[in-house]
Short mmCIF file of C-alpha atoms and ligand atoms in Angstrom, two decimals:
data_model
loop_
_atom_site.label_atom_id
_atom_site.label_comp_id
_atom_site.label_asym_id
_atom_site.label_seq_id
_atom_site.Cartn_x
_atom_site.Cartn_y
_atom_site.Cartn_z
CA MET Z 1 -3.77 17.07 17.42
CA ILE Z 2 -0.45 15.02 16.42
CA PRO Z 3 -1.82 13.28 13.64
CA TYR Z 4 -0.58 9.71 12.71
CA GLY Z 5 0.54 10.75 9.47
CA ARG Z 6 1.01 13.81 7.86
CA GLN Z 7 2.78 15.22 4.44
CA TRP Z 8 5.94 17.71 4.34
CA ILE Z 9 5.52 20.41 2.07
CA SER Z 10 8.73 22.22 1.11
CA PRO Z 11 9.08 25.63 -0.32
CA GLU Z 12 10.51 23.99 -3.68
CA ASP Z 13 7.38 21.61 -3.67
CA ILE Z 14 5.19 24.37 -3.52
CA ALA Z 15 7.15 26.36 -6.27
CA SER Z 16 7.47 23.11 -8.42
CA VAL Z 17 3.39 23.18 -8.54
CA VAL Z 18 3.16 27.01 -9.22
CA ASP Z 19 5.59 26.50 -12.42
CA VAL Z 20 3.00 23.73 -13.80
CA LEU Z 21 0.07 26.29 -12.97
CA THR Z 22 1.85 29.20 -15.29
CA SER Z 23 2.86 26.40 -18.10
CA ASP Z 24 0.97 25.02 -20.96
CA HIS Z 25 0.16 22.06 -19.78
CA LEU Z 26 -1.96 21.43 -16.29
CA THR Z 27 -2.20 17.48 -17.75
CA GLN Z 28 -0.51 15.28 -19.97
CA GLY Z 29 2.27 17.43 -19.95
CA PRO Z 30 5.87 16.81 -19.23
CA ALA Z 31 5.81 16.86 -15.55
CA ILE Z 32 4.44 13.17 -15.82
CA PRO Z 33 7.59 11.49 -17.48
CA ARG Z 34 9.75 13.40 -15.00
CA PHE Z 35 7.90 11.87 -12.14
CA GLU Z 36 7.99 8.49 -13.60
CA GLN Z 37 11.55 8.82 -13.95
CA ALA Z 38 12.31 9.81 -10.39
CA VAL Z 39 10.16 6.34 -9.06
CA ARG Z 40 11.87 4.34 -11.93
CA THR Z 41 14.90 5.36 -10.39
CA ALA Z 42 13.98 4.77 -6.91
CA CYS Z 43 12.89 1.18 -7.75
CA ALA Z 44 15.31 0.28 -9.90
CA ALA Z 45 12.49 -0.63 -12.34
CA PRO Z 46 12.50 -0.32 -16.08
CA HIS Z 47 8.94 1.28 -16.00
CA ALA Z 48 6.92 3.27 -13.82
CA ILE Z 49 3.40 4.39 -14.56
CA ALA Z 50 2.07 7.31 -12.63
CA ILE Z 51 -2.01 7.04 -12.13
CA ASN Z 52 -4.25 9.23 -10.16
CA SER Z 53 -4.49 6.60 -7.13
CA ALA Z 54 -3.13 3.28 -6.06
CA THR Z 55 -6.78 2.06 -6.28
CA SER Z 56 -6.50 2.61 -10.00
CA GLY Z 57 -2.93 1.26 -10.53
CA LEU Z 58 -4.33 -1.89 -8.27
CA HIS Z 59 -7.57 -1.94 -10.66
CA ILE Z 60 -5.55 -1.49 -14.22
CA ALA Z 61 -2.67 -4.04 -13.05
CA SER Z 62 -5.46 -6.48 -12.41
CA LEU Z 63 -7.11 -5.84 -15.74
CA ALA Z 64 -3.87 -5.86 -17.60
CA LEU Z 65 -3.10 -9.34 -15.89
CA GLY Z 66 -6.05 -10.62 -16.97
CA LEU Z 67 -8.60 -10.87 -13.56
CA GLY Z 68 -12.14 -10.85 -14.68
CA GLN Z 69 -15.33 -13.00 -14.12
CA GLY Z 70 -14.54 -16.66 -13.11
CA LYS Z 71 -11.14 -15.78 -11.77
CA ARG Z 72 -9.83 -15.37 -8.01
CA LEU Z 73 -7.62 -12.83 -6.44
CA TRP Z 74 -6.21 -13.76 -2.92
CA THR Z 75 -5.00 -10.61 -0.82
CA SER Z 76 -4.65 -9.60 2.95
CA PRO Z 77 -7.04 -9.22 5.27
CA ASN Z 78 -4.79 -6.75 7.08
CA SER Z 79 -5.13 -3.88 4.47
CA PHE Z 80 -7.19 -1.05 3.46
CA VAL Z 81 -10.22 -2.37 1.17
CA ALA Z 82 -9.12 -1.13 -1.78
CA SER Z 83 -6.62 -4.16 -1.77
CA ALA Z 84 -9.75 -6.90 -2.31
CA ASN Z 85 -12.17 -3.93 -3.80
CA VAL Z 86 -10.47 -3.91 -7.45
CA ALA Z 87 -10.75 -8.14 -8.00
CA ARG Z 88 -14.47 -7.19 -7.53
CA LEU Z 89 -14.43 -4.40 -9.72
CA CYS Z 90 -13.19 -6.50 -12.25
CA GLY Z 91 -15.51 -9.16 -11.49
CA ALA Z 92 -13.67 -11.44 -10.07
CA GLU Z 93 -13.84 -13.32 -6.75
CA VAL Z 94 -11.94 -12.51 -3.49
CA ASP Z 95 -10.41 -14.50 -0.91
CA PHE Z 96 -8.22 -13.81 1.88
CA VAL Z 97 -4.61 -15.54 3.32
CA ASP Z 98 -4.30 -14.67 7.19
CA ILE Z 99 -1.35 -12.93 8.53
CA ASP Z 100 2.07 -13.80 10.37
CA PRO Z 101 1.50 -12.51 14.05
CA ASP Z 102 5.07 -11.11 14.00
CA THR Z 103 5.35 -9.12 10.67
CA LEU Z 104 1.59 -8.63 10.03
CA ASN Z 105 2.15 -9.31 6.58
CA MET Z 106 0.47 -12.04 4.61
CA CYS Z 107 1.73 -15.62 5.63
CA ALA Z 108 3.72 -17.54 3.00
CA GLY Z 109 3.12 -20.83 4.87
CA GLN Z 110 -0.66 -20.16 5.30
CA LEU Z 111 -0.50 -19.05 1.34
CA ARG Z 112 1.38 -22.56 0.77
CA ASP Z 113 -1.13 -24.24 2.41
CA LYS Z 114 -4.24 -22.62 0.98
CA LEU Z 115 -2.91 -23.35 -2.60
CA GLN Z 116 -2.66 -26.97 -2.09
CA ILE Z 117 -6.31 -26.93 -0.93
CA ALA Z 118 -7.18 -24.89 -3.79
CA ARG Z 119 -5.39 -26.84 -6.39
CA ARG Z 120 -7.51 -29.91 -5.09
CA ALA Z 121 -10.63 -28.37 -5.38
CA GLY Z 122 -9.62 -26.71 -8.75
CA ARG Z 123 -10.07 -23.34 -7.50
CA LEU Z 124 -6.36 -21.43 -7.84
CA PRO Z 125 -6.03 -17.82 -7.69
CA HIS Z 126 -5.11 -15.61 -10.87
CA ILE Z 127 -3.82 -13.46 -8.83
CA VAL Z 128 -2.11 -12.98 -5.42
CA MET Z 129 -1.68 -9.44 -3.86
CA PRO Z 130 0.53 -9.44 -1.09
CA VAL Z 131 0.64 -5.89 1.01
CA HIS Z 132 3.43 -4.64 2.43
CA PHE Z 133 1.90 -3.70 5.70
CA ALA Z 134 3.34 -0.51 7.56
CA GLY Z 135 6.00 -0.32 4.59
CA LEU Z 136 7.45 -3.55 5.65
CA SER Z 137 7.90 -6.01 2.68
CA CYS Z 138 6.20 -9.16 2.76
CA ASP Z 139 8.60 -12.33 2.08
CA MET Z 140 9.00 -12.06 -1.44
CA PRO Z 141 11.08 -14.47 -2.63
CA ALA Z 142 8.90 -16.98 -0.75
CA ILE Z 143 5.71 -15.98 -2.59
CA HIS Z 144 7.37 -15.63 -5.98
CA ALA Z 145 8.24 -19.41 -5.53
CA LEU Z 146 4.61 -20.27 -4.76
CA ALA Z 147 4.10 -18.05 -7.66
CA LEU Z 148 5.93 -20.46 -9.88
CA GLU Z 149 4.65 -23.45 -8.42
CA PHE Z 150 1.20 -23.02 -8.60
CA GLY Z 151 0.95 -20.24 -11.73
CA PHE Z 152 -0.27 -17.42 -10.21
CA GLN Z 153 0.50 -13.81 -11.07
CA VAL Z 154 1.61 -11.61 -8.12
CA ILE Z 155 0.79 -7.74 -7.76
CA GLU Z 156 2.54 -6.14 -4.80
CA ASP Z 157 0.20 -3.27 -3.25
CA ALA Z 158 3.01 -1.12 -1.42
CA SER Z 159 1.01 1.54 -1.04
CA HIS Z 160 2.89 1.86 2.58
CA ALA Z 161 6.32 1.00 0.94
CA ILE Z 162 8.23 3.49 -1.39
CA GLY Z 163 11.73 3.89 -0.43
CA ALA Z 164 11.47 0.15 1.37
CA ILE Z 165 14.48 -2.33 0.71
CA HIS Z 166 14.07 -6.21 0.58
CA ASP Z 167 16.07 -9.06 -0.46
CA GLY Z 168 18.90 -6.65 -1.47
CA GLY Z 169 16.83 -4.41 -3.54
CA PRO Z 170 14.08 -1.49 -3.71
CA VAL Z 171 10.52 -2.66 -3.41
CA GLY Z 172 9.22 -2.01 -6.97
CA GLU Z 173 11.78 -3.44 -8.82
CA CYS Z 174 9.41 -6.62 -9.38
CA ARG Z 175 12.28 -9.12 -8.95
CA HIS Z 176 9.51 -11.20 -7.55
CA SER Z 177 6.06 -9.92 -8.95
CA ASP Z 178 4.89 -8.79 -11.98
CA ALA Z 179 3.58 -5.00 -10.86
CA CYS Z 180 3.94 -3.14 -7.86
CA VAL Z 181 1.66 -0.17 -7.09
CA PHE Z 182 2.24 2.69 -4.74
CA SER Z 183 -0.02 5.39 -3.17
CA PHE Z 184 0.90 9.02 -2.86
CA HIS Z 185 -2.08 10.01 -0.63
CA PRO Z 186 -0.91 12.52 1.92
CA VAL Z 187 -0.48 10.39 4.92
CA LYS Z 188 1.83 8.09 2.84
CA ILE Z 189 5.52 8.26 2.39
CA VAL Z 190 5.48 10.76 -0.67
CA THR Z 191 2.54 12.36 -1.69
CA THR Z 192 0.97 14.11 -4.77
CA GLY Z 193 -2.26 14.88 -2.84
CA GLU Z 194 -3.98 12.12 -4.29
CA GLY Z 195 -2.11 9.42 -7.21
CA GLY Z 196 -0.30 6.37 -7.44
CA ALA Z 197 2.13 4.91 -9.54
CA VAL Z 198 2.74 1.06 -11.07
CA THR Z 199 6.16 -0.33 -11.96
CA THR Z 200 7.13 -3.35 -13.81
CA ARG Z 201 9.83 -5.29 -15.69
CA ASN Z 202 7.30 -6.41 -18.52
CA ASP Z 203 7.64 -4.52 -21.33
CA ARG Z 204 3.91 -5.22 -22.54
CA LEU Z 205 2.38 -4.89 -19.44
CA ALA Z 206 3.62 -1.26 -19.18
CA THR Z 207 2.45 -0.37 -22.62
CA THR Z 208 -1.30 -1.88 -21.79
CA LEU Z 209 -1.14 -0.07 -18.16
CA ASP Z 210 0.01 2.94 -20.69
CA ARG Z 211 -3.28 2.36 -22.15
CA LEU Z 212 -6.04 1.45 -19.87
CA ARG Z 213 -5.04 4.65 -17.66
CA SER Z 214 -6.15 6.83 -20.91
CA HIS Z 215 -9.46 5.18 -22.24
CA GLY Z 216 -7.58 2.22 -23.74
CA ILE Z 217 -6.37 5.08 -26.87
CA THR Z 218 -3.18 4.30 -28.74
CA ARG Z 219 -1.03 7.15 -30.43
CA ASP Z 220 1.56 4.70 -31.14
CA PRO Z 221 1.38 3.56 -35.15
CA ALA Z 222 2.94 0.62 -34.48
CA LEU Z 223 0.04 -0.82 -32.31
CA MET Z 224 -2.57 0.26 -34.47
CA THR Z 225 -4.64 -2.16 -36.88
CA HIS Z 226 -4.06 -0.41 -39.77
CA ASP Z 227 -2.13 2.62 -41.29
CA ALA Z 228 -3.28 5.83 -39.24
CA ASP Z 229 -5.96 8.21 -41.02
CA GLY Z 230 -3.70 11.18 -40.59
CA PRO Z 231 -1.77 12.89 -37.77
CA TRP Z 232 -5.02 13.38 -35.68
CA TYR Z 233 -5.76 9.41 -35.40
CA TYR Z 234 -6.02 7.59 -32.41
CA GLN Z 235 -7.54 4.10 -32.01
CA GLN Z 236 -9.33 2.52 -29.13
CA LEU Z 237 -7.66 -0.80 -28.50
CA ASP Z 238 -8.85 -2.01 -25.48
CA LEU Z 239 -11.91 -0.66 -22.50
CA GLY Z 240 -9.86 1.76 -20.40
CA LEU Z 241 -10.49 4.66 -18.13
CA ASN Z 242 -9.38 7.87 -17.24
CA TYR Z 243 -7.04 7.20 -14.30
CA ARG Z 244 -4.28 9.85 -15.43
CA MET Z 245 -2.30 12.12 -12.96
CA THR Z 246 -2.37 15.96 -13.06
CA ASP Z 247 0.92 17.84 -13.96
CA MET Z 248 0.59 19.56 -10.87
CA GLN Z 249 0.54 16.38 -8.76
CA ALA Z 250 3.31 14.80 -10.85
CA ALA Z 251 5.55 18.03 -10.12
CA LEU Z 252 4.89 17.80 -6.52
CA GLY Z 253 5.74 13.93 -6.55
CA ALA Z 254 8.79 14.81 -8.28
CA SER Z 255 9.92 17.39 -6.33
CA GLN Z 256 9.29 15.23 -3.04
CA MET Z 257 10.58 12.23 -4.21
CA GLN Z 258 14.19 14.07 -4.12
CA ARG Z 259 13.47 13.77 -0.60
CA LEU Z 260 12.71 10.26 -0.08
CA GLU Z 261 15.61 9.35 1.46
CA GLN Z 262 15.45 12.03 4.08
CA PHE Z 263 11.97 10.75 4.77
CA ILE Z 264 12.66 7.17 5.53
CA ASP Z 265 15.82 8.51 7.42
CA LEU Z 266 13.62 10.56 9.69
CA ARG Z 267 11.02 7.96 10.08
CA HIS Z 268 13.75 5.18 11.25
CA SER Z 269 15.05 7.69 13.71
CA LEU Z 270 11.65 8.47 15.05
CA ALA Z 271 10.81 4.74 15.26
CA ARG Z 272 13.92 4.08 17.31
CA ARG Z 273 13.29 5.86 19.73
CA TYR Z 274 9.53 4.08 20.11
CA ASP Z 275 11.42 0.89 20.19
CA THR Z 276 13.46 2.09 23.17
CA ALA Z 277 10.38 3.77 24.97
CA LEU Z 278 8.11 0.90 24.22
CA ALA Z 279 10.65 -2.07 24.87
CA ASN Z 280 9.39 -2.56 28.59
CA LEU Z 281 5.57 -2.06 28.01
CA PRO Z 282 2.69 -4.58 27.67
CA LEU Z 283 2.79 -4.19 24.24
CA ARG Z 284 3.65 -5.80 20.69
CA ARG Z 285 5.69 -4.10 18.02
CA GLN Z 286 5.91 -5.12 14.40
CA GLN Z 287 8.59 -7.46 13.79
CA ARG Z 288 10.97 -5.41 11.07
CA ASP Z 289 13.89 -7.56 11.51
CA MET Z 290 13.68 -9.03 8.37
CA ALA Z 291 16.54 -8.74 5.89
CA GLY Z 292 15.96 -5.08 4.37
CA ARG Z 293 14.60 -1.97 5.23
CA SER Z 294 10.86 -0.89 6.03
CA ALA Z 295 9.50 2.43 4.72
CA LEU Z 296 7.64 2.76 8.24
CA HIS Z 297 4.59 4.04 7.12
CA LEU Z 298 3.14 3.17 10.00
CA TYR Z 299 4.06 2.28 13.74
CA PRO Z 300 1.79 -0.17 14.72
CA VAL Z 301 1.42 -1.31 17.93
CA GLN Z 302 -0.98 -4.14 19.77
CA LEU Z 303 -1.67 -4.69 23.22
CA ASP Z 304 -0.25 -7.91 24.99
CA PRO Z 305 -2.60 -10.98 22.95
CA SER Z 306 -2.23 -12.47 26.68
CA LEU Z 307 -4.74 -9.55 28.12
CA PRO Z 308 -8.17 -10.35 28.89
CA ASP Z 309 -10.47 -7.92 27.05
CA ARG Z 310 -8.16 -6.50 25.06
CA ALA Z 311 -10.96 -4.85 22.60
CA GLY Z 312 -12.19 -3.04 25.83
CA LEU Z 313 -8.80 -1.86 26.84
CA ARG Z 314 -7.96 -0.65 23.39
CA ARG Z 315 -10.87 1.18 23.15
CA ARG Z 316 -10.68 3.07 26.27
CA LEU Z 317 -6.45 3.75 25.58
CA PHE Z 318 -7.25 5.03 22.31
CA ASP Z 319 -10.04 7.43 23.47
CA ARG Z 320 -7.34 8.90 26.24
CA MET Z 321 -5.11 9.30 23.86
CA ARG Z 322 -7.16 11.07 21.49
CA ASN Z 323 -8.21 13.31 24.34
CA ASP Z 324 -4.81 14.16 25.15
CA GLY Z 325 -4.67 15.23 21.45
CA ILE Z 326 -2.48 11.99 20.14
CA GLY Z 327 -4.00 11.40 16.87
CA VAL Z 328 -3.87 7.49 16.97
CA ASN Z 329 -5.42 5.28 14.61
CA VAL Z 330 -6.01 1.73 14.32
CA HIS Z 331 -4.65 -0.23 10.87
CA TYR Z 332 -6.61 -2.41 10.07
CA ILE Z 333 -10.66 -3.48 10.50
CA PRO Z 334 -9.83 -6.78 8.81
CA ILE Z 335 -11.46 -6.38 5.30
CA HIS Z 336 -13.44 -9.45 5.31
CA THR Z 337 -15.56 -8.46 8.57
CA GLN Z 338 -16.96 -5.45 6.34
CA PRO Z 339 -20.77 -5.51 5.59
CA TYR Z 340 -19.82 -5.58 2.15
CA TYR Z 341 -17.37 -8.88 2.46
CA ARG Z 342 -19.90 -10.43 5.14
CA ALA Z 343 -22.83 -9.93 2.20
CA LEU Z 344 -20.49 -12.22 0.28
CA GLY Z 345 -20.20 -14.73 2.85
CA PHE Z 346 -17.04 -14.13 4.95
CA ARG Z 347 -17.37 -14.63 8.45
CA ARG Z 348 -15.24 -13.47 11.48
CA GLY Z 349 -13.20 -16.30 12.45
CA GLN Z 350 -11.88 -17.00 8.88
CA CYS Z 351 -8.43 -15.22 9.48
CA PRO Z 352 -8.12 -15.35 13.35
CA VAL Z 353 -4.67 -13.88 13.17
CA ALA Z 354 -5.74 -10.73 11.58
CA GLU Z 355 -9.06 -10.30 13.77
CA THR Z 356 -7.01 -10.84 17.08
CA TYR Z 357 -4.20 -8.63 15.98
CA TYR Z 358 -7.07 -5.76 15.10
CA GLU Z 359 -8.45 -6.31 18.26
CA GLY Z 360 -5.73 -4.68 20.38
CA ALA Z 361 -4.06 -2.81 17.51
CA LEU Z 362 -2.94 1.13 17.98
CA SER Z 363 -1.11 3.08 14.97
CA LEU Z 364 1.41 5.40 16.97
CA PRO Z 365 1.70 9.14 14.93
CA LEU Z 366 4.84 8.83 12.84
CA HIS Z 367 5.64 11.42 10.16
CA PRO Z 368 9.01 12.87 9.36
CA GLN Z 369 8.19 16.49 10.68
CA MET Z 370 7.49 15.14 14.07
CA SER Z 371 9.44 16.95 16.73
CA ASP Z 372 11.10 15.48 19.67
CA ALA Z 373 8.33 17.03 21.98
CA ASP Z 374 5.67 15.47 19.72
CA GLN Z 375 7.23 12.30 20.10
CA ALA Z 376 7.61 12.46 24.09
CA ALA Z 377 3.91 13.70 24.34
CA VAL Z 378 2.81 10.64 22.66
CA ILE Z 379 5.19 8.14 24.65
CA ASP Z 380 4.02 10.13 27.87
CA SER Z 381 0.04 9.73 26.58
CA LEU Z 382 0.67 5.98 25.88
CA THR Z 383 2.18 5.06 29.23
CA SER Z 384 -0.04 6.99 31.22
CA GLY Z 385 -2.76 5.20 29.91
CA LEU Z 386 -1.75 2.07 30.50
CA THR Z 387 -0.79 2.98 33.79
CA SER Z 388 -4.23 4.19 34.19
CA LEU Z 389 -5.80 1.00 32.62
CA GLY Z 390 -3.87 -1.13 35.64
CA LEU Z 391 -1.15 -2.33 32.68
CA ILE Z 392 1.93 -1.04 34.34
C1 LIG L 1 -3.79 3.90 0.96
C2 LIG L 1 -3.88 2.58 0.42
C3 LIG L 1 -4.26 2.05 -0.66
C4 LIG L 1 -5.41 3.12 -1.81
O1 LIG L 1 -4.47 4.07 -2.00
P1 LIG L 1 -5.19 5.37 -2.57
O2 LIG L 1 -3.58 6.01 -3.33
O3 LIG L 1 -5.71 6.17 -1.64
O4 LIG L 1 -6.22 4.90 -3.49
C5 LIG L 1 -4.36 0.76 -1.05
N1 LIG L 1 -3.79 -0.13 -0.40
C6 LIG L 1 -3.34 0.04 0.83
C7 LIG L 1 -2.40 -0.86 1.78
C8 LIG L 1 -3.31 1.43 1.30
O5 LIG L 1 -2.89 1.74 2.61
#
C-alpha cells in the first residue's frame, strides 16, 4: 500500500535519538531547547514551546488566552476534530465558520458575516482558530483585521503547515495571530512521533504556556509570590497539565528540522506532477496560488461538484484505488456532523460548502519519499478508476 502520508527517518535522525537514550536526560533535558530553537528559527518567531501533541498545544494556548465557560471559540468544519474539541475541554462553546470552495480554508467573508450577526446577538467569539488546510495558510491579514474590529484573539491551527510561507513570511511568525500551533505526528511534514509546538511573539503568553505544559509550576524566583524557601523550591501558580515532550522526541525533531526545506521542495515537485497529470480530469484541486507557499501536507482533490451522486462515485473510486494498493484517504468529515457535535445541536446543512467538498473529497498519497513509480501508480489507478466509473 502506498500510504497517503509517511515519515522519512534518516540514519542521522536515528543516531540523534540513540544519543539521548544513552545520556542523562530522557525528558526535561537539553534536546528540548535545541528543538525549540530550530522551530523558532524556521518560523522567525521569538518563542517556541514544545509539547507532546498539537492537541495539547491548542488546549493550553486556548487556556492561556482565557478561554473558558461562557466563552466561544470558532473554527473550521474542514479540520480534524481536535480543533473544536479543545474549546470543549476548556468548557467553552464551539461554532463553525464555513470554508471557501477554492482554498478549502475558513472563508474570511463568511467569518465577517457571522461576526456581524454575533455582535448583534451579543455572542462574539473570544477566540477564532483558522486551520491551514493541507498546509495552505488561511487569509491571515483579513482574519487579523477582523480580530481588531471585533475584538477576538487568534490561534492558528498550523498542524499541516510548518514550512509554509504566507504574506511574505513563514507561518508561525504570528504577525497576524496570538499563537500558532504545529503537529509533529508522523503523517505531518516533520515528525517527533507524537508532538507539537506553539509559537508566539507575546512574552507573557510564552511564559504562561511554558508553565501550563508542566503542571502550572514555576522555578523562576521572579514569578513567585514570595521568596523561595530554598534551592528545591517551586510554586504552582496555575492549574496546568503534563503536556511535555520527551528529549527523544525533541532530538528527532531537531534532526528532522534540518531537512524541512528539502521535505517541502520534494512535496512541491510531487504536487506539480499531480497538477499536470490531473489537469484534464473531472476533478477540482485546491487553489494554492494565494501569495505564498503551501507546506503541502496533503494533496486533496474532489470529484467535479456538478456530478450527480458524487458521494456514491467517490466511494467506488476510493474502494477501487485502495484495491489497487493506493492509500487514498478523506480529509475531513465535517466536524459538526460528528455524533458528539450533533448531540450539542449541530446539524448537516450548517456548513454547506464543507459538506459538499466532503462528499467528493479524496486525498492522494503525498510524502517526500514517494518514488516516481509510486506516483505513476497513483495516477494510473485514479485514471482507470475514473474511466471505469464512466467519468472520462
Ligand atoms: C493532526 C491534527 C491535529 C492534532 O495533532 P496531534 O499532534 O495529533 O494532536 C489538529 N488539527 C489538525 C488540523 C490536524 O491535522
